[in-house]
PDB file of C-alpha atoms in Angstrom:
ATOM      1  CA  UNK A  30     202.915 -39.624  41.731  1.00  0.00           C
ATOM      2  CA  UNK A  31     199.604 -41.402  41.724  1.00  0.00           C
ATOM      3  CA  UNK A  32     197.152 -41.228  39.103  1.00  0.00           C
ATOM      4  CA  UNK A  33     194.553 -38.776  41.066  1.00  0.00           C
ATOM      5  CA  UNK A  34     197.593 -36.231  42.442  1.00  0.00           C
ATOM      6  CA  UNK A  35     198.624 -36.454  38.119  1.00  0.00           C
ATOM      7  CA  UNK A  36     195.052 -35.512  37.389  1.00  0.00           C
ATOM      8  CA  UNK A  37     195.411 -32.578  40.134  1.00  0.00           C
ATOM      9  CA  UNK A  38     198.465 -31.502  38.679  1.00  0.00           C
ATOM     10  CA  UNK A  39     197.539 -31.596  35.485  1.00  0.00           C
ATOM     11  CA  UNK A  40     193.808 -29.303  36.346  1.00  0.00           C
ATOM     12  CA  UNK A  41     195.827 -26.655  37.907  1.00  0.00           C
ATOM     13  CA  UNK A  42     198.321 -26.310  35.518  1.00  0.00           C
ATOM     14  CA  UNK A  43     195.457 -26.088  32.889  1.00  0.00           C
ATOM     15  CA  UNK A  44     193.675 -23.710  35.470  1.00  0.00           C
ATOM     16  CA  UNK A  45     197.212 -21.380  35.962  1.00  0.00           C
ATOM     17  CA  UNK A  46     197.333 -20.802  32.383  1.00  0.00           C
ATOM     18  CA  UNK A  47     193.465 -20.232  31.431  1.00  0.00           C
ATOM     19  CA  UNK A  48     193.572 -17.567  34.580  1.00  0.00           C
ATOM     20  CA  UNK A  49     196.766 -15.423  33.355  1.00  0.00           C
ATOM     21  CA  UNK A  50     194.962 -15.552  29.458  1.00  0.00           C
ATOM     22  CA  UNK A  51     191.269 -14.287  31.252  1.00  0.00           C
ATOM     23  CA  UNK A  52     192.803 -12.140  33.907  1.00  0.00           C
ATOM     24  CA  UNK A  53     194.545  -9.919  31.285  1.00  0.00           C
ATOM     25  CA  UNK A  54     191.510  -7.644  30.835  1.00  0.00           C
ATOM     26  CA  UNK A  55     191.489  -7.014  34.300  1.00  0.00           C
ATOM     27  CA  UNK A  56     195.399  -6.088  34.729  1.00  0.00           C
ATOM     28  CA  UNK A  57     195.611  -2.621  36.117  1.00  0.00           C
ATOM     29  CA  UNK A  58     196.679   0.399  33.731  1.00  0.00           C
ATOM     30  CA  UNK A  59     199.724   1.704  35.910  1.00  0.00           C
ATOM     31  CA  UNK A  60     200.743   1.282  39.631  1.00  0.00           C
ATOM     32  CA  UNK A  61     197.487   3.752  40.195  1.00  0.00           C
ATOM     33  CA  UNK A  62     195.366   1.298  39.464  1.00  0.00           C
ATOM     34  CA  UNK A  63     197.076  -1.892  41.201  1.00  0.00           C
ATOM     35  CA  UNK A  64     194.208  -3.155  44.656  1.00  0.00           C
ATOM     36  CA  UNK A  65     196.833  -4.321  46.274  1.00  0.00           C
ATOM     37  CA  UNK A  66     200.424  -2.365  46.130  1.00  0.00           C
ATOM     38  CA  UNK A  67     201.661   1.077  46.341  1.00  0.00           C
ATOM     39  CA  UNK A  68     198.709   4.148  45.736  1.00  0.00           C
ATOM     40  CA  UNK A  69     196.475   1.656  44.367  1.00  0.00           C
ATOM     41  CA  UNK A  70     195.756  -0.279  47.317  1.00  0.00           C
ATOM     42  CA  UNK A  71     196.361   3.332  49.513  1.00  0.00           C
ATOM     43  CA  UNK A  72     193.459   4.836  47.124  1.00  0.00           C
ATOM     44  CA  UNK A  73     190.831   1.552  48.027  1.00  0.00           C
ATOM     45  CA  UNK A  74     191.543   1.799  51.640  1.00  0.00           C
ATOM     46  CA  UNK A  75     190.786   5.819  51.825  1.00  0.00           C
ATOM     47  CA  UNK A  76     187.148   4.503  49.448  1.00  0.00           C
ATOM     48  CA  UNK A  77     186.330   2.659  52.967  1.00  0.00           C
ATOM     49  CA  UNK A  78     187.463   5.224  55.322  1.00  0.00           C
ATOM     50  CA  UNK A  79     188.082   8.754  53.915  1.00  0.00           C
ATOM     51  CA  UNK A  80     189.712  11.171  56.227  1.00  0.00           C
ATOM     52  CA  UNK A  81     191.583   8.773  58.566  1.00  0.00           C
ATOM     53  CA  UNK A  82     195.551   9.681  60.118  1.00  0.00           C
ATOM     54  CA  UNK A  83     199.060   9.225  58.014  1.00  0.00           C
ATOM     55  CA  UNK A  84     199.674   6.699  60.912  1.00  0.00           C
ATOM     56  CA  UNK A  85     196.829   4.831  61.410  1.00  0.00           C
ATOM     57  CA  UNK A  86     196.374   4.469  57.530  1.00  0.00           C
ATOM     58  CA  UNK A  87     200.866   3.274  58.052  1.00  0.00           C
ATOM     59  CA  UNK A  88     199.371   0.803  60.109  1.00  0.00           C
ATOM     60  CA  UNK A  89     196.206  -0.737  58.346  1.00  0.00           C
ATOM     61  CA  UNK A  90     197.858  -0.837  55.352  1.00  0.00           C
ATOM     62  CA  UNK A  91     201.797  -2.633  56.501  1.00  0.00           C
ATOM     63  CA  UNK A  92     203.633   0.204  53.495  1.00  0.00           C
ATOM     64  CA  UNK A  93     206.496   1.711  55.528  1.00  0.00           C
ATOM     65  CA  UNK A  94     206.198   5.026  57.094  1.00  0.00           C
ATOM     66  CA  UNK A  95     208.648   6.384  54.847  1.00  0.00           C
ATOM     67  CA  UNK A  96     207.462   4.015  51.695  1.00  0.00           C
ATOM     68  CA  UNK A  97     203.519   5.314  52.539  1.00  0.00           C
ATOM     69  CA  UNK A  98     204.992   9.492  52.729  1.00  0.00           C
ATOM     70  CA  UNK A  99     205.970   8.420  49.650  1.00  0.00           C
ATOM     71  CA  UNK A 100     203.197   7.129  48.290  1.00  0.00           C
ATOM     72  CA  UNK A 101     201.285   9.921  49.670  1.00  0.00           C
ATOM     73  CA  UNK A 102     202.844  12.861  47.794  1.00  0.00           C
ATOM     74  CA  UNK A 103     202.961  10.733  44.851  1.00  0.00           C
ATOM     75  CA  UNK A 104     198.624  10.964  45.165  1.00  0.00           C
ATOM     76  CA  UNK A 105     198.458  14.828  45.948  1.00  0.00           C
ATOM     77  CA  UNK A 106     200.830  15.843  43.111  1.00  0.00           C
ATOM     78  CA  UNK A 107     198.512  13.561  40.997  1.00  0.00           C
ATOM     79  CA  UNK A 108     195.568  15.423  42.106  1.00  0.00           C
ATOM     80  CA  UNK A 109     194.122  12.371  43.673  1.00  0.00           C
ATOM     81  CA  UNK A 110     194.447  13.122  47.603  1.00  0.00           C
ATOM     82  CA  UNK A 111     194.570  15.903  50.098  1.00  0.00           C
ATOM     83  CA  UNK A 112     195.958  16.206  53.521  1.00  0.00           C
ATOM     84  CA  UNK A 113     195.592  18.192  56.345  1.00  0.00           C
ATOM     85  CA  UNK A 114     196.143  18.509  59.819  1.00  0.00           C
ATOM     86  CA  UNK A 115     195.079  16.665  62.323  1.00  0.00           C
ATOM     87  CA  UNK A 116     193.012  19.038  65.104  1.00  0.00           C
ATOM     88  CA  UNK A 117     193.203  17.173  67.539  1.00  0.00           C
ATOM     89  CA  UNK A 118     197.346  15.845  67.017  1.00  0.00           C
ATOM     90  CA  UNK A 119     198.822  18.815  65.600  1.00  0.00           C
ATOM     91  CA  UNK A 120     201.853  16.535  64.320  1.00  0.00           C
ATOM     92  CA  UNK A 121     199.421  14.217  62.740  1.00  0.00           C
ATOM     93  CA  UNK A 122     197.981  14.778  59.202  1.00  0.00           C
ATOM     94  CA  UNK A 123     194.683  12.794  57.480  1.00  0.00           C
ATOM     95  CA  UNK A 124     194.764  11.636  54.392  1.00  0.00           C
ATOM     96  CA  UNK A 125     191.289  12.695  51.844  1.00  0.00           C
ATOM     97  CA  UNK A 126     190.297  11.187  48.704  1.00  0.00           C
ATOM     98  CA  UNK A 127     189.985  14.148  46.214  1.00  0.00           C
ATOM     99  CA  UNK A 128     186.926  13.985  44.333  1.00  0.00           C
ATOM    100  CA  UNK A 129     189.540  12.293  40.851  1.00  0.00           C
ATOM    101  CA  UNK A 130     191.067   9.890  43.505  1.00  0.00           C
ATOM    102  CA  UNK A 131     187.544   8.340  44.108  1.00  0.00           C
ATOM    103  CA  UNK A 132     186.450   8.181  40.547  1.00  0.00           C
ATOM    104  CA  UNK A 133     189.722   6.252  40.224  1.00  0.00           C
ATOM    105  CA  UNK A 134     188.891   3.978  43.607  1.00  0.00           C
ATOM    106  CA  UNK A 135     185.338   3.086  42.678  1.00  0.00           C
ATOM    107  CA  UNK A 136     187.244   2.438  38.907  1.00  0.00           C
ATOM    108  CA  UNK A 137     189.875  -0.026  41.476  1.00  0.00           C
ATOM    109  CA  UNK A 138     187.481  -1.912  42.987  1.00  0.00           C
ATOM    110  CA  UNK A 139     184.849  -2.247  40.370  1.00  0.00           C
ATOM    111  CA  UNK A 140     187.533  -4.332  38.309  1.00  0.00           C
ATOM    112  CA  UNK A 141     188.507  -5.964  40.977  1.00  0.00           C
ATOM    113  CA  UNK A 142     185.036  -7.581  41.761  1.00  0.00           C
ATOM    114  CA  UNK A 143     184.223  -7.921  37.659  1.00  0.00           C
ATOM    115  CA  UNK A 144     187.933 -10.216  38.020  1.00  0.00           C
ATOM    116  CA  UNK A 145     185.959 -12.205  40.480  1.00  0.00           C
ATOM    117  CA  UNK A 146     183.483 -12.180  38.602  1.00  0.00           C
ATOM    118  CA  UNK A 147     185.175 -13.829  36.594  1.00  0.00           C
ATOM    119  CA  UNK A 148     187.396 -16.473  38.040  1.00  0.00           C
ATOM    120  CA  UNK A 149     184.698 -17.553  40.331  1.00  0.00           C
ATOM    121  CA  UNK A 150     181.067 -17.135  38.374  1.00  0.00           C
ATOM    122  CA  UNK A 151     180.535 -20.935  38.192  1.00  0.00           C
ATOM    123  CA  UNK A 152     180.137 -21.876  41.854  1.00  0.00           C
ATOM    124  CA  UNK A 153     177.900 -21.417  44.698  1.00  0.00           C
ATOM    125  CA  UNK A 154     178.327 -20.013  47.622  1.00  0.00           C
ATOM    126  CA  UNK A 155     178.521 -22.982  49.510  1.00  0.00           C
ATOM    127  CA  UNK A 156     181.084 -24.019  47.148  1.00  0.00           C
ATOM    128  CA  UNK A 157     183.244 -21.349  46.914  1.00  0.00           C
ATOM    129  CA  UNK A 158     183.469 -21.845  51.388  1.00  0.00           C
ATOM    130  CA  UNK A 159     184.287 -25.190  50.119  1.00  0.00           C
ATOM    131  CA  UNK A 160     187.190 -24.342  48.135  1.00  0.00           C
ATOM    132  CA  UNK A 161     188.002 -21.361  50.697  1.00  0.00           C
ATOM    133  CA  UNK A 162     188.670 -23.982  52.877  1.00  0.00           C
ATOM    134  CA  UNK A 163     190.251 -26.352  50.815  1.00  0.00           C
ATOM    135  CA  UNK A 164     192.501 -23.372  49.724  1.00  0.00           C
ATOM    136  CA  UNK A 165     193.471 -22.545  53.472  1.00  0.00           C
ATOM    137  CA  UNK A 166     194.460 -26.111  53.731  1.00  0.00           C
ATOM    138  CA  UNK A 167     197.068 -26.193  50.957  1.00  0.00           C
ATOM    139  CA  UNK A 168     198.310 -22.944  51.608  1.00  0.00           C
ATOM    140  CA  UNK A 169     199.155 -23.575  55.497  1.00  0.00           C
ATOM    141  CA  UNK A 170     201.072 -27.172  54.362  1.00  0.00           C
ATOM    142  CA  UNK A 171     203.076 -24.588  52.080  1.00  0.00           C
ATOM    143  CA  UNK A 172     204.044 -22.382  54.500  1.00  0.00           C
ATOM    144  CA  UNK A 173     205.036 -25.058  56.490  1.00  0.00           C
ATOM    145  CA  UNK A 174     207.047 -26.913  53.891  1.00  0.00           C
ATOM    146  CA  UNK A 175     209.032 -23.799  52.100  1.00  0.00           C
ATOM    147  CA  UNK A 176     209.714 -22.401  55.784  1.00  0.00           C
ATOM    148  CA  UNK A 177     210.770 -25.977  56.350  1.00  0.00           C
ATOM    149  CA  UNK A 178     212.822 -25.986  53.357  1.00  0.00           C
ATOM    150  CA  UNK A 179     214.437 -22.335  53.813  1.00  0.00           C
ATOM    151  CA  UNK A 180     215.807 -23.287  56.964  1.00  0.00           C
ATOM    152  CA  UNK A 181     217.400 -27.093  55.177  1.00  0.00           C
ATOM    153  CA  UNK A 182     219.025 -24.994  52.718  1.00  0.00           C
ATOM    154  CA  UNK A 183     222.265 -23.390  51.815  1.00  0.00           C
ATOM    155  CA  UNK A 184     222.328 -19.207  51.824  1.00  0.00           C
ATOM    156  CA  UNK A 185     222.860 -18.385  47.948  1.00  0.00           C
ATOM    157  CA  UNK A 186     226.199 -17.708  46.758  1.00  0.00           C
ATOM    158  CA  UNK A 187     226.206 -14.068  45.398  1.00  0.00           C
ATOM    159  CA  UNK A 188     225.919 -13.785  41.961  1.00  0.00           C
ATOM    160  CA  UNK A 189     229.550 -13.913  39.615  1.00  0.00           C
ATOM    161  CA  UNK A 190     230.511 -10.419  39.455  1.00  0.00           C
ATOM    162  CA  UNK A 191     230.840 -10.986  35.638  1.00  0.00           C
ATOM    163  CA  UNK A 192     227.964 -12.651  34.555  1.00  0.00           C
ATOM    164  CA  UNK A 193     224.435 -11.409  34.959  1.00  0.00           C
ATOM    165  CA  UNK A 194     222.673 -12.760  37.678  1.00  0.00           C
ATOM    166  CA  UNK A 195     221.374 -16.861  36.639  1.00  0.00           C
ATOM    167  CA  UNK A 196     224.220 -17.555  35.301  1.00  0.00           C
ATOM    168  CA  UNK A 197     225.458 -17.770  31.658  1.00  0.00           C
ATOM    169  CA  UNK A 198     222.265 -20.258  31.221  1.00  0.00           C
ATOM    170  CA  UNK A 199     219.873 -18.631  33.668  1.00  0.00           C
ATOM    171  CA  UNK A 200     217.195 -16.950  33.897  1.00  0.00           C
ATOM    172  CA  UNK A 201     218.201 -13.238  32.904  1.00  0.00           C
ATOM    173  CA  UNK A 202     221.128 -14.958  29.909  1.00  0.00           C
ATOM    174  CA  UNK A 203     221.735 -12.993  27.050  1.00  0.00           C
ATOM    175  CA  UNK A 204     219.180 -14.907  24.831  1.00  0.00           C
ATOM    176  CA  UNK A 205     215.894 -15.065  26.770  1.00  0.00           C
ATOM    177  CA  UNK A 206     213.618 -13.147  24.865  1.00  0.00           C
ATOM    178  CA  UNK A 207     216.129 -13.248  21.913  1.00  0.00           C
ATOM    179  CA  UNK A 208     214.712 -14.271  18.533  1.00  0.00           C
ATOM    180  CA  UNK A 209     214.568 -17.944  19.554  1.00  0.00           C
ATOM    181  CA  UNK A 210     213.582 -17.615  23.005  1.00  0.00           C
ATOM    182  CA  UNK A 211     209.182 -17.163  24.195  1.00  0.00           C
ATOM    183  CA  UNK A 212     208.902 -13.650  23.150  1.00  0.00           C
ATOM    184  CA  UNK A 213     210.397 -13.801  19.885  1.00  0.00           C
ATOM    185  CA  UNK A 214     212.708 -11.491  19.362  1.00  0.00           C
ATOM    186  CA  UNK A 215     210.857  -8.970  22.451  1.00  0.00           C
ATOM    187  CA  UNK A 216     212.836  -9.373  25.266  1.00  0.00           C
ATOM    188  CA  UNK A 217     212.167  -7.951  28.918  1.00  0.00           C
ATOM    189  CA  UNK A 218     213.297  -4.446  27.970  1.00  0.00           C
ATOM    190  CA  UNK A 219     211.790  -4.299  24.413  1.00  0.00           C
ATOM    191  CA  UNK A 220     209.839  -1.462  24.413  1.00  0.00           C
ATOM    192  CA  UNK A 221     206.941  -3.446  22.916  1.00  0.00           C
ATOM    193  CA  UNK A 222     207.487  -5.944  26.026  1.00  0.00           C
ATOM    194  CA  UNK A 223     204.682  -5.084  28.185  1.00  0.00           C
ATOM    195  CA  UNK A 224     206.648  -6.121  31.103  1.00  0.00           C
ATOM    196  CA  UNK A 225     208.960  -3.120  29.761  1.00  0.00           C
ATOM    197  CA  UNK A 226     205.971  -0.679  29.823  1.00  0.00           C
ATOM    198  CA  UNK A 227     205.022  -1.589  33.076  1.00  0.00           C
ATOM    199  CA  UNK A 228     208.883  -0.190  33.963  1.00  0.00           C
ATOM    200  CA  UNK A 229     209.016   2.411  32.011  1.00  0.00           C
ATOM    201  CA  UNK A 230     205.838   3.844  34.418  1.00  0.00           C
ATOM    202  CA  UNK A 231     207.128   2.963  37.258  1.00  0.00           C
ATOM    203  CA  UNK A 232     209.964   5.423  36.238  1.00  0.00           C
ATOM    204  CA  UNK A 233     208.006   8.355  34.778  1.00  0.00           C
ATOM    205  CA  UNK A 234     206.242   8.372  38.683  1.00  0.00           C
ATOM    206  CA  UNK A 235     209.797   7.897  40.526  1.00  0.00           C
ATOM    207  CA  UNK A 236     210.847  10.948  38.258  1.00  0.00           C
ATOM    208  CA  UNK A 237     207.892  13.007  39.152  1.00  0.00           C
ATOM    209  CA  UNK A 238     208.751  13.777  43.023  1.00  0.00           C
ATOM    210  CA  UNK A 239     209.853  10.212  44.264  1.00  0.00           C
ATOM    211  CA  UNK A 240     206.467  10.500  42.755  1.00  0.00           C
ATOM    212  CA  UNK A 241     205.364   8.943  45.671  1.00  0.00           C
ATOM    213  CA  UNK A 242     203.147   6.203  46.175  1.00  0.00           C
ATOM    214  CA  UNK A 243     204.045   3.257  44.762  1.00  0.00           C
ATOM    215  CA  UNK A 244     205.635   1.539  47.245  1.00  0.00           C
ATOM    216  CA  UNK A 245     205.493  -0.985  49.756  1.00  0.00           C
ATOM    217  CA  UNK A 246     203.132  -3.355  49.674  1.00  0.00           C
ATOM    218  CA  UNK A 247     201.485  -3.672  52.539  1.00  0.00           C
ATOM    219  CA  UNK A 248     199.986  -7.206  53.842  1.00  0.00           C
ATOM    220  CA  UNK A 249     199.758  -9.540  51.906  1.00  0.00           C
TER     221      UNK A 249
END
C-alpha cells in the first residue's frame, strides 16, 4: 500500500468512527422514526405526496405489497394514517396522513436535515458536488468488484446444527459481549444494550397486530 492510499484508509476509518459517534444524537427512536425503512419511510413519502393510492405507494417505495399493507395497518392503528376508498377504482385505497402522522413525518424530515447539516455543513456547495461525484465513482467501482467476488466465491456452508451461527469463534460466540467482551458484560440481548432495546420495540410493534408497518425497505 502506497503512502497516499494508507493515509486515505486511515482518514476513512477515523471519519467512520466519528460519524458513528456523532450520529447517535439523530438515531431514530423506534421504527416509526426511521426515514429509510418501514413506517418512517412511508410517513415521509406521504408527507410529500399525501393521498396517494396504496398501489402507487407500493411502486414508489419498493416495499413488497404484503409488507406495505402490514405497515399501513400498523400506522393506521397508531392513528398516523387513514385509508379511504379510491372513487375511481373501488378496489384500491388512498392513504392519508392524520394530523399526528403529519407532525411525526415533519419531525423525521427535520431530524434527517439536521443530520445532513451535522455531517456536511463544513463543505461549500461546490465541494459537496465534487464529493458526490467522487462517491459515485467509488460506489460504482465497488459494486462491480463485489459482484465479481460474489460470482467467484463458493456458497457459504450451512451452520453446524450444534453451534451458534459463525461457529465457536464467530460473531455470535457466547463470549461476545461477555464480561471481557466489547460490551463489558452487556451483550446484544442484555436489556441495557441499545440493540436489545431496538429488538424489544420491534417485537412490541409486531404484536400490536402484525403491527404493521415496519417492513421492508424500499429502494435504497
